[in-house]
Every structure is written in structure tokens, then in C-alpha cells.
Tab-separated table of C-alpha atoms in Angstrom:
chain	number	residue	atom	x	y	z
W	1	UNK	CA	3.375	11.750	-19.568
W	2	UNK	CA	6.475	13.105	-21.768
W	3	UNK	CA	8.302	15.655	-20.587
W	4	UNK	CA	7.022	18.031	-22.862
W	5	UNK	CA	3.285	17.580	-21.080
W	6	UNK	CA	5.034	17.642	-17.345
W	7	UNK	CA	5.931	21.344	-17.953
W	8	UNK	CA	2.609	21.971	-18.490
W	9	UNK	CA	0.882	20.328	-15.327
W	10	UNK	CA	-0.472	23.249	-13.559
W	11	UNK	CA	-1.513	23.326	-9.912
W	12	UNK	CA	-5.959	22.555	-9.754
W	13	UNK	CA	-5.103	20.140	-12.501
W	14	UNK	CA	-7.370	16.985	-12.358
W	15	UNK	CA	-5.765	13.672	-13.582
W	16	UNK	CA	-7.370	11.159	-15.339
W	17	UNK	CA	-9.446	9.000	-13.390
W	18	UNK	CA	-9.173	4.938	-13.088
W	19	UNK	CA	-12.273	2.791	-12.174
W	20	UNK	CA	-11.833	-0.954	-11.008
W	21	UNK	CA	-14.490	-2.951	-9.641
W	22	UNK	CA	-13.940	-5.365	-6.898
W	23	UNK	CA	-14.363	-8.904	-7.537
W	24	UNK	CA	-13.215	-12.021	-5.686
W	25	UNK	CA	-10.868	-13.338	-8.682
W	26	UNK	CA	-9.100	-10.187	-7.699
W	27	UNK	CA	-9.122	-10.414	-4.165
W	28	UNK	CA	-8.064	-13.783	-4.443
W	29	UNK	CA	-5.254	-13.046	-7.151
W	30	UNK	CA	-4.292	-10.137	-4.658
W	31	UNK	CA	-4.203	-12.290	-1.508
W	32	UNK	CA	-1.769	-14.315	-3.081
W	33	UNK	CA	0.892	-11.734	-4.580
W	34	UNK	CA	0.694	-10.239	-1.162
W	35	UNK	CA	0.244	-12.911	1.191
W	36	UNK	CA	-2.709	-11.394	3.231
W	37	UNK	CA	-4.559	-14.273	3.530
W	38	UNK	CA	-6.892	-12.728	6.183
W	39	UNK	CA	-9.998	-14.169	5.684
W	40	UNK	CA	-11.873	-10.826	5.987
W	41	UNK	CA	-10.492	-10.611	2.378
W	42	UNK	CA	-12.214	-13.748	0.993
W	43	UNK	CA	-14.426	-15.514	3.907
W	44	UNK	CA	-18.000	-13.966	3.505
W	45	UNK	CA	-19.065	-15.928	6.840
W	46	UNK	CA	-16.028	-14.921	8.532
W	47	UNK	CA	-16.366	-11.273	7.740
W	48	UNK	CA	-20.617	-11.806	9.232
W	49	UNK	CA	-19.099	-12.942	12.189
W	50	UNK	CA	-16.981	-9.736	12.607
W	51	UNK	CA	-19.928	-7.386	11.806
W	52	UNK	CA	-19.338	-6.452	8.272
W	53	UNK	CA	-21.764	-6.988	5.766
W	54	UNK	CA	-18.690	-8.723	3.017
W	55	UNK	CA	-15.647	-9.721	2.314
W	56	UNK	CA	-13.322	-6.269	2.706
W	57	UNK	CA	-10.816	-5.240	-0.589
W	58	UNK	CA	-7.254	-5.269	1.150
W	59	UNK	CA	-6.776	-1.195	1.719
W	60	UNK	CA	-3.412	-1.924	0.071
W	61	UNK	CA	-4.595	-3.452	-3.486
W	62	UNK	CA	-6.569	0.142	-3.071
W	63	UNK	CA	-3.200	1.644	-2.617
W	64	UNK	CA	-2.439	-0.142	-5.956
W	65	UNK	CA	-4.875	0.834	-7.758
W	66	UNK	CA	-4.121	4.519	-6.802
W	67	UNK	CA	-0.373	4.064	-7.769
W	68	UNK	CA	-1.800	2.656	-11.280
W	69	UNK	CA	-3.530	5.737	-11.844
W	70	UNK	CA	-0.266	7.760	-10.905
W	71	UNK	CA	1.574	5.273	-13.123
W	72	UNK	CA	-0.462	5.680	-15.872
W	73	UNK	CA	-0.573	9.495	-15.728
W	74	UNK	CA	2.872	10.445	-15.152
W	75	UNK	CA	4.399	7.536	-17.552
W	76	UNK	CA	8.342	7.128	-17.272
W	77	UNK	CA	9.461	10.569	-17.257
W	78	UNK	CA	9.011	10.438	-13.864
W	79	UNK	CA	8.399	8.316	-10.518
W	80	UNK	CA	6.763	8.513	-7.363
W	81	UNK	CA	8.885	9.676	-4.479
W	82	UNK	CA	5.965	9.606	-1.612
W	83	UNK	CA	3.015	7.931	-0.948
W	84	UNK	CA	0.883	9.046	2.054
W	85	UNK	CA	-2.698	7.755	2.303
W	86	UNK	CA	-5.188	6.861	4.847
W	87	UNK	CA	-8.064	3.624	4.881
W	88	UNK	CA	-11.016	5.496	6.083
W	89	UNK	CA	-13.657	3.575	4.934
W	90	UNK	CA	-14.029	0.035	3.925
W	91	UNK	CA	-14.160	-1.176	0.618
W	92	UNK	CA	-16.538	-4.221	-0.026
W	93	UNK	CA	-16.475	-7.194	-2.787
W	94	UNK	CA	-18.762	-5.712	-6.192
W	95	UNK	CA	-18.030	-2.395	-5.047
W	96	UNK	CA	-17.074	-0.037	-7.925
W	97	UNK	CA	-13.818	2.285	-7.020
W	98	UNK	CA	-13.347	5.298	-8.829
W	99	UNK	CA	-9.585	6.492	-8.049
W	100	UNK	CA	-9.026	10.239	-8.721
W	101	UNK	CA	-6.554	12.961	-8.377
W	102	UNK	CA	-5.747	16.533	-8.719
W	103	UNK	CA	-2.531	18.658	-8.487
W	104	UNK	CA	-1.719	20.382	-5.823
W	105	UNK	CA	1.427	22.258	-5.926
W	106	UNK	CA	4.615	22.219	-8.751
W	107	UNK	CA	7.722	22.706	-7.359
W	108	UNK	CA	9.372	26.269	-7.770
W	109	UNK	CA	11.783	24.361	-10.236
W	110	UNK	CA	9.167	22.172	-11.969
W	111	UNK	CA	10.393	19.248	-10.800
W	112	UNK	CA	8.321	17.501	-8.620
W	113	UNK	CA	4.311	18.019	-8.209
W	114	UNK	CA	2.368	17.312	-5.146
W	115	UNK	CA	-1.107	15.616	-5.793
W	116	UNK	CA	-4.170	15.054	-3.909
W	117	UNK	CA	-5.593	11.241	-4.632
W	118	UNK	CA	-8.424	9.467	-3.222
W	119	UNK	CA	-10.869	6.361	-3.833
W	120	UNK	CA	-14.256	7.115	-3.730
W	121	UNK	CA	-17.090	3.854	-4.026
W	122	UNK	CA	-20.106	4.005	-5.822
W	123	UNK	CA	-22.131	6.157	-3.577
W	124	UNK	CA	-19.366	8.811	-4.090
W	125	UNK	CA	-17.796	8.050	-0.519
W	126	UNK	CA	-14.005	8.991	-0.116
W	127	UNK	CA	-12.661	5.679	1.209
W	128	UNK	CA	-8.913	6.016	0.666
W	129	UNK	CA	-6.785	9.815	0.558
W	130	UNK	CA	-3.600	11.205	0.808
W	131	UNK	CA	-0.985	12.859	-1.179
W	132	UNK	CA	1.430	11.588	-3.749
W	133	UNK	CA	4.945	13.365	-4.509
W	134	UNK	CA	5.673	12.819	-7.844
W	135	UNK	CA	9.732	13.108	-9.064
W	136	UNK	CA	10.383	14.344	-13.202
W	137	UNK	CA	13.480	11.950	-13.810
W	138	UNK	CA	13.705	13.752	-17.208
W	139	UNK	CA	16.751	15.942	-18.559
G	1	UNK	CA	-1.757	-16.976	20.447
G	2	UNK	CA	-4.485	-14.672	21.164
G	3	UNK	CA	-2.734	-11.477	23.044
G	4	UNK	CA	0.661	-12.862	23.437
G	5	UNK	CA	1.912	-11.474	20.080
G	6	UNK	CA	0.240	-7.449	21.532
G	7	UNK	CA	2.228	-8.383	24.719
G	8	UNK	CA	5.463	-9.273	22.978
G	9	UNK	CA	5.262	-6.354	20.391
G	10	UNK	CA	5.280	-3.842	23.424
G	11	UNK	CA	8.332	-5.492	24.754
G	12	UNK	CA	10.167	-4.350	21.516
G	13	UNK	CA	9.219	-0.723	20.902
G	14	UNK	CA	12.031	0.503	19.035
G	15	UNK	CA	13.421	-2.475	18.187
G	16	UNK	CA	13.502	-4.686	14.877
G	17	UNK	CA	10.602	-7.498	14.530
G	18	UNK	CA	10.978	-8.780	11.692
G	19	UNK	CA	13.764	-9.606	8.990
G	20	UNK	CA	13.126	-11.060	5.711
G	21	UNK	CA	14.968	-11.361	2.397
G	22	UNK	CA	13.263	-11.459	-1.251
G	23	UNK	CA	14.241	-11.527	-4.884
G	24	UNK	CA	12.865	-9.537	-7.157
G	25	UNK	CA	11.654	-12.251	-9.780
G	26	UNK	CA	10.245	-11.733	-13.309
G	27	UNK	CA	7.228	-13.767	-12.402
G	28	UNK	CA	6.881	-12.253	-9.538
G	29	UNK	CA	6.260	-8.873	-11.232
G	30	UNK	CA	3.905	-10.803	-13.571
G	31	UNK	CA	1.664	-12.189	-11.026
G	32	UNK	CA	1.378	-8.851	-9.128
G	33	UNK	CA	0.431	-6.548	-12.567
G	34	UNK	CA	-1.747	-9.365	-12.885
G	35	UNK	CA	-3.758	-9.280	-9.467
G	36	UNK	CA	-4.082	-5.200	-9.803
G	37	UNK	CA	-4.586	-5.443	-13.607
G	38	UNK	CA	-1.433	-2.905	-14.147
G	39	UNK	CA	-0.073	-4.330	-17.107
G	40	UNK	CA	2.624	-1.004	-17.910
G	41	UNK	CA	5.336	-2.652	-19.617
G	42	UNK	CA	7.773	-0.794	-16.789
G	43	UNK	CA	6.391	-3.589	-14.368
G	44	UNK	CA	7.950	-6.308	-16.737
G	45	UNK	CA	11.655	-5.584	-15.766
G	46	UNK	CA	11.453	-2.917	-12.552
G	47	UNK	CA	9.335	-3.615	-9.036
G	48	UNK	CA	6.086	-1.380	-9.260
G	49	UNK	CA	6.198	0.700	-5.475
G	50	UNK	CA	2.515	-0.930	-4.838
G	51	UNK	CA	4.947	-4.135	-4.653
G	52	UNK	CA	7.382	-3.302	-2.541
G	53	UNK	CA	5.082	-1.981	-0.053
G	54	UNK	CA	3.695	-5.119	-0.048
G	55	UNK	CA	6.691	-7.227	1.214
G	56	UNK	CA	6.898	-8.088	4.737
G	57	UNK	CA	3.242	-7.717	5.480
G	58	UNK	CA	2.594	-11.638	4.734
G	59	UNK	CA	4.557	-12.150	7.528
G	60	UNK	CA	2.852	-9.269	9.610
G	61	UNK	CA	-0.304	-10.893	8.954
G	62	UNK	CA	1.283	-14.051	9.626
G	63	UNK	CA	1.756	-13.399	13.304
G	64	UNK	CA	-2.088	-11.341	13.964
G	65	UNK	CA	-3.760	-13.995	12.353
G	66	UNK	CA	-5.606	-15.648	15.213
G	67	UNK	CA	-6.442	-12.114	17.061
G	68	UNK	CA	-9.981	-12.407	17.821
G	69	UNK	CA	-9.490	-8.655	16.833
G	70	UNK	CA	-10.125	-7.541	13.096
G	71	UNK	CA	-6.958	-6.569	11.753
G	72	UNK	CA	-7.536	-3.775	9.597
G	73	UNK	CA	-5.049	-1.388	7.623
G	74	UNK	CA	-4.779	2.358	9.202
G	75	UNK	CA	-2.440	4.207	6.599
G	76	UNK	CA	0.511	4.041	4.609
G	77	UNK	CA	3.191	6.087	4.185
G	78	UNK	CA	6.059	5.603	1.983
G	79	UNK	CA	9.035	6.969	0.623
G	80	UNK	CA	10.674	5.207	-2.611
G	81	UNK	CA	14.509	6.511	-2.292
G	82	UNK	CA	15.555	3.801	-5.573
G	83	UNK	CA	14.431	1.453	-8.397
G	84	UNK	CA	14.072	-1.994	-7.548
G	85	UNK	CA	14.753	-4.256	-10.648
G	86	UNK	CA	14.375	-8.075	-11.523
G	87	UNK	CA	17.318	-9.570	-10.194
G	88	UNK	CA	17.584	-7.427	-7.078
G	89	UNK	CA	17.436	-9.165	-3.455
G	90	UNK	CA	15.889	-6.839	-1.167
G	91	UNK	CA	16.160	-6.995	2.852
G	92	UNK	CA	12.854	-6.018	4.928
G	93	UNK	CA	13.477	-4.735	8.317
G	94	UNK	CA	10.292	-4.735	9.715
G	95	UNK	CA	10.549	-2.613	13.488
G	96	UNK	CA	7.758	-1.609	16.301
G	97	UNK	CA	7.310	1.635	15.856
G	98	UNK	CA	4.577	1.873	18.863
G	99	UNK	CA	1.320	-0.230	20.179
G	100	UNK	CA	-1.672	1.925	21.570
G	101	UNK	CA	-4.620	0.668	23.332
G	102	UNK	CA	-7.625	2.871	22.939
G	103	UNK	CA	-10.699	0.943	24.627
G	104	UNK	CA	-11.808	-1.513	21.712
G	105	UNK	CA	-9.256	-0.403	19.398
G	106	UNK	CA	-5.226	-1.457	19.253
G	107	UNK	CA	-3.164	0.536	16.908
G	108	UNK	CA	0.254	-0.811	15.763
G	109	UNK	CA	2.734	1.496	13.910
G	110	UNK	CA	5.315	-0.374	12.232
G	111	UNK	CA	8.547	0.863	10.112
G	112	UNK	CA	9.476	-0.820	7.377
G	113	UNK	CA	13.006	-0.204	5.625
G	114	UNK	CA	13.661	-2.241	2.285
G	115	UNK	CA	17.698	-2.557	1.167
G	116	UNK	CA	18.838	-3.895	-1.750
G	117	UNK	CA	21.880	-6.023	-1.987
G	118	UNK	CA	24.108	-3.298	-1.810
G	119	UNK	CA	22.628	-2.598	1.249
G	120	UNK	CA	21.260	0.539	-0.107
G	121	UNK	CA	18.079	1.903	1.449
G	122	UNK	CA	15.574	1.595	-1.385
G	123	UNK	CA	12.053	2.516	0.418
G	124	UNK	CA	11.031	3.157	4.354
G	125	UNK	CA	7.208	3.212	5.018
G	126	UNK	CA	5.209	3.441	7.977
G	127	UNK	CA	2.061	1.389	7.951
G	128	UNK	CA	-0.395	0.911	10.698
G	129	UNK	CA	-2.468	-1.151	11.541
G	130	UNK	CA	-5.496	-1.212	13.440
G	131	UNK	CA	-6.674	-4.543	15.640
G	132	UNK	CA	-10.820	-3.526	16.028
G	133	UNK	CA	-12.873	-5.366	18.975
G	134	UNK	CA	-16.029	-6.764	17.607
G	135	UNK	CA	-18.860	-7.951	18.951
């Protein structure tokens, strides 16, 4: 986002949307950047054995995927100040994660925006939320 | 290990846990746009948040490992207060924050603080984490 389109980001605003879909090259590639090696994350016996019907995406490569979407919305006029969000639901290997987001309050002096973000599956169920404060680094 | 670590973390409420140190590494930042398939040319020179949140938990994980619990992530919350760049060596402070027992559920809240070299505070989270009794 330039900083000619942040002065135009109005409060209701809905941000562009980012799908990823969970595979175990991912989970994998994730376990290792981050070092959760919990085998809940990879071990499809393991995660039977603990009640759950697959392997669980790590909540935080969620959390990554919502910053992405921030990232790639905002662009490097500005940065993100505050990240809030909550794991609510699992989300399971071949699932399909829609990350979304809407604005929900500009500053009085335009220069930060509150938003509203969330990953929702393929059956349309919220599995990550929170709130974002995003900073306009600009002039 | 089983328990011991639950014991031992109420022992240090309000104290530090954990201390580790990291550099911020070009390849680093590679391999982690990589895994989340973020491939913004800002993540070639400067640490994406997602990252930093990221540091300390291996050795979080580390230490619940062998729970006969699930370990499962509650929340995060996070406040980025400075860049982090390649070449930077960041500090992670990881302290007990509290441990709650709640019949088949344990809930840990840790605080993290990253500094940089300078010792400036770059980003303090809160994450918690949730140890789930299963059948």
C-alpha cells in the first residue's frame, strides 16, 4: 500500500484475502524454521492417539499466514505495531485457510488503523481472530 | 519428565525461564519466507514479526515435550517496538507469567521480551499455551 492509498483506508474496509492450503511439506518446512517439532504437527498416529483426527497446522504458521496478508496489504509504508489473536479451533493437514480482514478504526490522525483478522477453514469456521494495529511509517 | 517441568514452572512465577541469544541470518530469513511461502522482498534483508515471534518457542517446546498432555497454542499477543535486520543478535527472555490448573486443562502464560544488541527492547509478546488431558 503507498501512502497515497493509506489515506484512503476507511473504517468497514475489507482487505484482500489470502488462501493457503495446508500440506505436510509445509508443516514440515515450518517445524523446522521454528523448531516445534511436536509431533502433533507431523505424526498422524501420534495425533490418533491424542484424539484428533490429523496432524494439527502449528497455530503460529497460522499467525504467519495472517501477518502475510497484513504484509501484503499494507506494503512498506507501514508496519505492524500489534498482533493480538486467539487459536480457537484447530487447523488440520489438507485443510484450506482462507485469512481475511477488515478495518476497524483509523486513528484521529490517520496514522495507524486497527483491523479485525481471522482464519476461517473450508467449512467457513473462524479458527484463528484478533486484531492487528497497523503503524503508517510514511512522511 | 512428565510433571516435573509444571512443578518447577510454578516455582518461578515472575521470574525469567529462559534466556537465549540468536542472529538474525540471511538464510535464516530465506528458510522462514520459504516455510510460510512469504516471499516480500522486505523479508530478504529485515526479520518478518511472524519470525521473531517464533524464537524461543523451540526451546519452550523443548522442555513440554514428553507431557503426556497435548501442548497446544492459546493466543498470541505481540507488540513489535523496532526492526530487526540481518546482522542483528537478538536476546529472548523468556519469563512465567502464570500456570493454571483447570481440571483437564493447564494453561501457561509466558512473556517473552526480544533485545537487540544494543539491548534495545525490540518486541514483548505474551503467548499461552494450553497442556489438554486426553484420553
Amino acid at each position: 500500500m503507498s501512502a497515497s492509498n493509506w489515506a484512503d483506508v476507511e473504517t468497514g474496509q475489507e482487505i484482500p484475502s489470502l488462501v493457503k492450503n495446508i500440506t505436510m511439506r509445509q508443516l514440515v518446512m515450518w517445524a523446522g524454521v521454528s523448531g516445534d517439532f511436536n509431533p502433533l504437527h507431523y505424526d498422524c498416529d501420534f495425533a490418533a492417539s491424542r484424539g484428533l483426527p490429523n496432524v494439527v497446522a502449528h497455530g503460529q504458521l497460522v499467525a504467519a499466514f495472517l501477518c502475510q496478508m497484513l504484509s501484503n496489504w499494507q506494503g512498506a509504508a507501514c508496519r505492524l505495531k500489534k498482533l493480538d489473536i486467539s487459536y480457537r479451533e484447530f487447523n488440520y493437514l489438507g485443510d484450506t485457510i482462507t485469512c481475511c480482514g477488515r478495518v476497524r478504526e483509523v486513528s484521529s490522525d490517520r496514522r495507524s488503523v486497527t483491523v479485525e483478522i481471522w482464519a476461517e477453514n473450508q467449512r467457513g469456521e473462524k479458527t484463528v481472530c484478533g486484531n492487528a494495529l497497523l503503524q503508517f511509517d510514511g512522511p | 519428565m512428565t510433571q516435573q517441568v509444571i512443578h518447577e514452572l510454578k516455582q518461578i512465577v515472575g521470574q525469567t525461564w529462559l534466556m537465549i541469544d540468536y542472529s538474525i541470518e540471511s538464510s535464516g530469513l530465506r528458510r522462514f519466507a520459504s516455510a510460510v511461502g512469504d516471499l516480500d522482498s522486505r523479508w530478504r534483508t529485515m526479520a518478518p514479526p511472524a519470525l521473531l515471534l517464533t524464537l524461543g518457542l523451540e526451546q519452550v517446546s523443548e522442555r513440554l515435550a514428553d507431557l503426556p498432555q497435548a501442548v497446544l497454542h492459546g493466543s498470541t499477543e505481540m507488540e513489535c517496538l523496532d526492526h530487526v535486520n540481518v546482522g542483528d543478535r537478538v536476546t529472548v527472555e523468556v519469563m512465567v507469567d502464570a500456570v493454571r490448573e483447570h481440571q483437564s486443562l493447564t494453561c501457561i502464560s509466558l512473556i517473552i521480551e526480544l533485545r537487540n544488541q544494543n539491548s534495545v527492547l525490540v518486541m514483548r509478546c505474551k503467548q499461552l499455551v494450553a497442556l489438554r488431558c486426553v484420553s
